[in-house]
Amino acid sequence: TEITFSLPYMAEVKATEYTTDNLPSFGVFATLEESGEPFLEDDANLETFMDNVPVSKQGGIWCATPKYYWPVIANKKLSFFAYAPHNGSNPEIVPDEDWSIGKKNISIQYTPHSNPSHQVDLCVSRAVLDKEKVVDGDNTVPLEFDHTLCWVTFSANYVGKVPDGCYLRIDELNLNNIAGTNSLVYNSSSTGDFFAWNPIADDAVKDASYTMTVSGTTLGGNALNRIEKGETDPEYTSFVTANGNLYLLPQKVNPAGAAVKTSMKVTFSYVKNDVNNTVIAQFYAVMDLPESEWEVAKKVRYLF
């Protein structure tokens, strides 16, 4: 009997939901317990069964490539770990290469792509432990994926006037001094927190940067909303496109005493309301982000 999978949980990537219809692939690790002992027992005799095997949808069924089959001999238990998307098309995801006999946790290193339009929303599934082949029953392995990153985006408005016949737009936003690589430990817990990122020290190296532009389709070139100074409930314009939404490593941003500040440089223009959207003047400003935190599976929007 072939081993197949189901995905009852939906996750997001670049503002498009991961569903059983459009998820491109995921990777699976699995162990075989030879003597029938539970996976979590200290004396469990575990052997590697699947080692970062890609799984994709084939004819409406989630199947591994190459195919894998349930053990023919009774009382052979399989336990499964999975992450999405598979790193075959996303080399910035690096699963533990030391997945070996007896291993019960997996470490996954992740470096968000430098181009925001190529970033993916890394997800991991709760471990499915001690599955045995069901005779004349459903042998599908159910996987429930959770988010591991933080979704970050921006909105803005302006006070003052622009030249007649023009509007104000943001051409480029460059985010600097960010921790750009970290590893999470994905364990075999079936309840509560089943993964955790390694702590990022306040003085850790933060040399990653991400740039969104109108020409790169990560900014939409929207005309910003003008507000009156001191307005109590100002309206902000979302100028970041779906391709520009950032999926970044959870971390503290500009905690008290941080030696290097996370900042953004914003390039903006006066643009004529003509067929060519002619730029007549361009400016830039640099500002530090406020003290904040990018939390696991949360969404953060900065308003300025």
Short mmCIF file of C-alpha atoms in Angstrom, two decimals:
data_model
loop_
_atom_site.label_atom_id
_atom_site.label_comp_id
_atom_site.label_asym_id
_atom_site.label_seq_id
_atom_site.Cartn_x
_atom_site.Cartn_y
_atom_site.Cartn_z
CA THR A 1 0.00 0.00 0.00
CA GLU A 2 1.44 3.35 -1.06
CA ILE A 3 1.96 6.05 1.59
CA THR A 4 -0.07 9.19 0.77
CA PHE A 5 -0.77 12.42 2.66
CA SER A 6 -3.59 14.91 3.29
CA LEU A 7 -3.45 18.61 4.25
CA PRO A 8 -6.41 19.81 6.30
CA TYR A 9 -4.57 23.03 7.25
CA MET A 10 -4.16 26.09 5.02
CA ALA A 11 -1.11 28.36 5.18
CA GLU A 12 -0.18 31.56 3.36
CA VAL A 13 2.62 32.50 1.02
CA LYS A 14 2.97 35.88 -0.72
CA ALA A 15 -0.66 36.70 0.05
CA THR A 16 -1.83 33.50 -1.67
CA GLU A 17 -3.22 30.77 0.55
CA TYR A 18 -1.48 27.42 0.53
CA THR A 19 -4.26 24.90 0.04
CA THR A 20 -4.45 21.33 -1.14
CA ASP A 21 -5.01 22.81 -4.61
CA ASN A 22 -2.01 25.09 -4.98
CA LEU A 23 0.71 24.02 -2.53
CA PRO A 24 3.61 23.09 -4.85
CA SER A 25 5.34 20.56 -2.61
CA PHE A 26 6.56 19.71 0.87
CA GLY A 27 9.37 17.63 2.31
CA VAL A 28 8.93 14.58 4.53
CA PHE A 29 11.21 12.83 7.01
CA ALA A 30 10.08 9.54 8.54
CA THR A 31 11.43 6.90 10.89
CA LEU A 32 10.62 3.19 11.16
CA GLU A 33 10.39 1.57 14.60
CA GLU A 34 11.47 -2.04 14.10
CA SER A 35 10.26 -3.61 17.35
CA GLY A 36 6.86 -1.93 17.68
CA GLU A 37 7.88 0.43 20.50
CA PRO A 38 6.39 3.97 20.57
CA PHE A 39 8.55 6.64 18.90
CA LEU A 40 9.06 8.56 22.14
CA GLU A 41 10.28 5.58 24.18
CA ASP A 42 13.97 5.72 25.08
CA ASP A 43 14.50 2.17 23.83
CA ALA A 44 12.69 2.71 20.52
CA ASN A 45 14.74 1.14 17.73
CA LEU A 46 14.42 3.85 15.06
CA GLU A 47 15.70 3.66 11.52
CA THR A 48 15.58 6.33 8.83
CA PHE A 49 12.71 5.54 6.45
CA MET A 50 12.22 8.79 4.46
CA ASP A 51 14.97 11.41 4.19
CA ASN A 52 13.71 14.80 2.95
CA VAL A 53 11.54 13.16 0.31
CA PRO A 54 9.56 15.59 -1.89
CA VAL A 55 5.80 15.18 -1.89
CA SER A 56 3.55 16.74 -4.55
CA LYS A 57 0.00 16.38 -5.77
CA GLN A 58 -0.44 13.76 -8.48
CA GLY A 59 -3.91 13.09 -9.83
CA GLY A 60 -5.51 14.70 -6.79
CA ILE A 61 -3.43 12.66 -4.30
CA TRP A 62 -0.37 13.82 -2.34
CA CYS A 63 2.33 11.29 -3.20
CA ALA A 64 6.06 11.00 -2.54
CA THR A 65 8.61 10.91 -5.34
CA PRO A 66 9.84 8.23 -5.49
CA LYS A 67 6.87 6.33 -4.10
CA TYR A 68 7.05 4.85 -0.59
CA TYR A 69 5.00 1.94 0.75
CA TRP A 70 3.80 0.82 4.16
CA PRO A 71 5.79 -2.07 5.65
CA VAL A 72 4.29 -5.44 4.83
CA ILE A 73 5.19 -6.94 8.23
CA ALA A 74 2.74 -6.11 11.03
CA ASN A 75 3.60 -3.91 14.06
CA LYS A 76 6.06 -1.76 12.14
CA LYS A 77 5.38 1.83 13.16
CA LEU A 78 6.19 4.92 11.10
CA SER A 79 6.53 8.48 12.40
CA PHE A 80 6.50 11.52 10.10
CA PHE A 81 7.90 15.08 10.10
CA ALA A 82 7.13 17.53 7.28
CA TYR A 83 7.94 21.09 6.21
CA ALA A 84 6.75 23.24 3.29
CA PRO A 85 7.69 24.15 0.67
CA HIS A 86 10.29 21.51 -0.25
CA ASN A 87 13.79 22.94 -0.53
CA GLY A 88 14.38 21.45 -3.98
CA SER A 89 13.09 24.74 -5.43
CA ASN A 90 13.97 26.83 -2.37
CA PRO A 91 17.66 26.39 -1.49
CA GLU A 92 17.36 29.04 1.23
CA ILE A 93 15.66 26.31 3.31
CA VAL A 94 18.30 23.90 4.66
CA PRO A 95 16.99 20.90 6.64
CA ASP A 96 19.36 19.07 8.98
CA GLU A 97 21.72 16.93 6.92
CA ASP A 98 22.37 14.71 9.95
CA TRP A 99 18.93 13.07 9.91
CA SER A 100 20.10 9.69 11.18
CA ILE A 101 19.01 6.58 13.03
CA GLY A 102 17.53 7.41 16.40
CA LYS A 103 17.11 11.14 15.73
CA LYS A 104 13.91 12.61 17.18
CA ASN A 105 14.29 16.31 16.36
CA ILE A 106 15.06 18.14 13.12
CA SER A 107 16.86 21.45 12.73
CA ILE A 108 15.93 23.63 9.75
CA GLN A 109 18.06 26.64 8.81
CA TYR A 110 16.30 29.41 6.92
CA THR A 111 17.59 32.49 5.11
CA PRO A 112 14.79 34.58 3.58
CA HIS A 113 15.53 35.28 -0.08
CA SER A 114 17.15 38.67 -0.66
CA ASN A 115 14.47 39.43 -3.28
CA PRO A 116 11.15 39.86 -1.42
CA SER A 117 9.17 38.59 -4.42
CA HIS A 118 10.90 35.20 -4.04
CA GLN A 119 10.39 34.80 -0.30
CA VAL A 120 8.27 31.91 0.94
CA ASP A 121 6.29 31.42 4.12
CA LEU A 122 8.14 28.51 5.71
CA CYS A 123 5.73 26.15 7.49
CA VAL A 124 6.21 22.98 9.51
CA SER A 125 3.72 20.27 10.39
CA ARG A 126 3.13 18.68 13.74
CA ALA A 127 4.81 15.29 13.92
CA VAL A 128 2.56 12.32 13.18
CA LEU A 129 3.79 9.51 15.42
CA ASP A 130 3.42 5.75 15.54
CA LYS A 131 1.30 5.20 12.44
CA GLU A 132 0.70 1.59 11.42
CA LYS A 133 -0.78 0.28 8.22
CA VAL A 134 -4.55 -0.13 8.55
CA VAL A 135 -5.87 -3.25 6.85
CA ASP A 136 -8.79 -2.36 4.60
CA GLY A 137 -8.81 1.20 6.00
CA ASP A 138 -7.60 4.76 5.33
CA ASN A 139 -3.81 4.91 5.44
CA THR A 140 -3.51 8.59 4.52
CA VAL A 141 -1.13 10.53 6.80
CA PRO A 142 -2.76 13.85 7.88
CA LEU A 143 -0.38 16.82 8.14
CA GLU A 144 -1.26 20.10 9.90
CA PHE A 145 1.12 22.92 8.96
CA ASP A 146 1.80 26.01 11.08
CA HIS A 147 3.56 29.26 10.15
CA THR A 148 7.09 29.84 11.46
CA LEU A 149 7.86 33.35 10.16
CA CYS A 150 6.56 36.90 10.62
CA TRP A 151 4.70 38.79 7.86
CA VAL A 152 5.90 42.41 7.60
CA THR A 153 4.54 45.22 5.44
CA PHE A 154 4.19 49.03 5.34
CA SER A 155 1.63 51.79 4.73
CA ALA A 156 2.11 55.56 4.54
CA ASN A 157 0.53 58.98 4.08
CA TYR A 158 1.82 62.55 3.88
CA VAL A 159 1.20 66.06 5.19
CA GLY A 160 1.56 69.13 2.99
CA LYS A 161 1.19 69.85 -0.69
CA VAL A 162 2.58 68.49 -3.93
CA PRO A 163 2.90 70.48 -7.18
CA ASP A 164 -0.28 70.95 -9.20
CA GLY A 165 -1.03 68.05 -11.51
CA CYS A 166 1.18 65.67 -9.50
CA TYR A 167 0.83 62.96 -6.91
CA LEU A 168 3.22 61.59 -4.28
CA ARG A 169 4.37 57.97 -4.52
CA ILE A 170 7.02 55.78 -2.91
CA ASP A 171 9.48 54.42 -5.49
CA GLU A 172 11.68 52.30 -3.24
CA LEU A 173 11.83 51.06 0.33
CA ASN A 174 15.07 49.53 1.58
CA LEU A 175 15.02 47.72 4.94
CA ASN A 176 18.45 47.32 6.57
CA ASN A 177 20.27 45.71 9.51
CA ILE A 178 18.19 42.61 10.02
CA ALA A 179 19.13 39.15 11.26
CA GLY A 180 18.90 37.21 8.01
CA THR A 181 19.70 33.59 8.97
CA ASN A 182 18.52 31.41 11.84
CA SER A 183 17.60 27.81 12.65
CA LEU A 184 14.51 26.34 14.22
CA VAL A 185 14.29 23.06 16.10
CA TYR A 186 11.29 21.00 15.08
CA ASN A 187 10.55 18.36 17.68
CA SER A 188 8.21 15.42 18.13
CA SER A 189 5.73 17.09 20.46
CA SER A 190 2.12 16.65 19.38
CA THR A 191 0.79 19.34 21.74
CA GLY A 192 1.72 22.94 22.48
CA ASP A 193 4.77 24.48 20.84
CA PHE A 194 6.34 21.85 18.61
CA PHE A 195 9.06 24.09 17.16
CA ALA A 196 11.20 27.00 18.36
CA TRP A 197 13.65 29.36 16.71
CA ASN A 198 17.10 29.70 18.20
CA PRO A 199 17.36 32.94 20.22
CA ILE A 200 18.82 35.92 18.36
CA ALA A 201 21.02 37.95 20.68
CA ASP A 202 20.56 41.74 20.79
CA ASP A 203 24.16 42.13 19.60
CA ALA A 204 23.93 39.45 16.89
CA VAL A 205 25.18 40.24 13.39
CA LYS A 206 22.34 41.84 11.45
CA ASP A 207 23.60 42.27 7.92
CA ALA A 208 20.55 41.35 5.85
CA SER A 209 18.66 43.92 3.80
CA TYR A 210 15.60 43.77 1.56
CA THR A 211 14.63 46.21 -1.17
CA MET A 212 11.17 46.74 -2.64
CA THR A 213 10.70 48.87 -5.76
CA VAL A 214 8.01 50.00 -8.17
CA SER A 215 10.04 48.64 -11.10
CA GLY A 216 10.45 45.29 -9.33
CA THR A 217 6.67 44.86 -8.91
CA THR A 218 7.04 44.75 -5.13
CA LEU A 219 5.65 48.30 -4.77
CA GLY A 220 2.50 49.35 -6.56
CA GLY A 221 3.24 53.00 -7.24
CA ASN A 222 0.02 54.02 -5.49
CA ALA A 223 -0.69 57.71 -4.88
CA LEU A 224 -0.32 58.27 -1.14
CA ASN A 225 -3.21 59.72 0.82
CA ARG A 226 -2.77 63.33 1.93
CA ILE A 227 -3.82 64.11 5.50
CA GLU A 228 -4.08 67.23 7.64
CA LYS A 229 -1.48 67.74 10.33
CA GLY A 230 -2.70 66.51 13.70
CA GLU A 231 -5.51 64.40 12.22
CA THR A 232 -6.70 61.98 14.91
CA ASP A 233 -7.56 59.03 12.69
CA PRO A 234 -5.48 59.42 9.54
CA GLU A 235 -5.88 57.11 6.55
CA TYR A 236 -2.78 55.26 5.38
CA THR A 237 -2.17 53.99 1.85
CA SER A 238 -0.94 50.43 1.40
CA PHE A 239 1.67 50.75 -1.33
CA VAL A 240 3.33 47.32 -1.00
CA THR A 241 2.12 44.67 -3.45
CA ALA A 242 1.55 41.01 -2.61
CA ASN A 243 5.01 40.27 -4.06
CA GLY A 244 6.52 42.76 -1.63
CA ASN A 245 5.03 41.43 1.60
CA LEU A 246 8.04 40.32 3.62
CA TYR A 247 8.33 36.91 5.31
CA LEU A 248 11.11 37.43 7.84
CA LEU A 249 12.75 35.68 10.76
CA PRO A 250 11.12 36.29 14.15
CA GLN A 251 13.30 38.71 16.13
CA LYS A 252 13.31 41.78 18.32
CA VAL A 253 13.62 45.03 16.40
CA ASN A 254 15.71 47.80 17.91
CA PRO A 255 15.57 46.65 21.55
CA ALA A 256 16.93 49.09 24.11
CA GLY A 257 20.71 49.29 23.85
CA ALA A 258 20.96 47.71 20.40
CA ALA A 259 24.32 48.63 18.87
CA VAL A 260 23.04 48.55 15.29
CA LYS A 261 19.61 49.92 14.45
CA THR A 262 17.18 48.37 12.00
CA SER A 263 16.31 51.20 9.62
CA MET A 264 14.55 51.92 6.37
CA LYS A 265 15.44 54.25 3.55
CA VAL A 266 12.44 55.51 1.60
CA THR A 267 12.78 57.04 -1.85
CA PHE A 268 9.72 59.02 -2.96
CA SER A 269 8.77 61.24 -5.89
CA TYR A 270 6.48 63.90 -7.24
CA VAL A 271 4.90 62.24 -10.27
CA LYS A 272 2.89 63.97 -12.98
CA ASN A 273 -0.61 62.76 -13.75
CA ASP A 274 0.23 62.07 -17.39
CA VAL A 275 0.33 58.94 -19.54
CA ASN A 276 4.03 58.43 -18.76
CA ASN A 277 3.80 59.08 -14.99
CA THR A 278 6.74 61.47 -15.38
CA VAL A 279 8.86 61.96 -12.27
CA ILE A 280 9.61 65.66 -11.78
CA ALA A 281 11.47 65.45 -8.45
CA GLN A 282 12.77 62.69 -6.21
CA PHE A 283 13.74 62.67 -2.52
CA TYR A 284 14.66 60.21 0.18
CA ALA A 285 14.44 59.88 3.95
CA VAL A 286 16.06 57.47 6.41
CA MET A 287 14.43 56.45 9.68
CA ASP A 288 14.85 53.78 12.36
CA LEU A 289 12.01 51.37 12.99
CA PRO A 290 10.39 51.68 16.42
CA GLU A 291 11.22 49.19 19.16
CA SER A 292 9.02 46.22 18.28
CA GLU A 293 9.03 42.47 17.81
CA TRP A 294 8.44 40.20 14.85
CA GLU A 295 6.66 37.23 16.40
CA VAL A 296 6.09 33.74 15.03
CA ALA A 297 2.98 33.49 12.84
CA LYS A 298 2.06 37.16 13.39
CA LYS A 299 1.48 40.03 10.97
CA VAL A 300 3.12 43.42 11.50
CA ARG A 301 2.28 46.59 9.55
CA TYR A 302 4.40 49.72 10.01
CA LEU A 303 2.56 53.02 9.46
CA PHE A 304 4.54 56.17 8.69
#
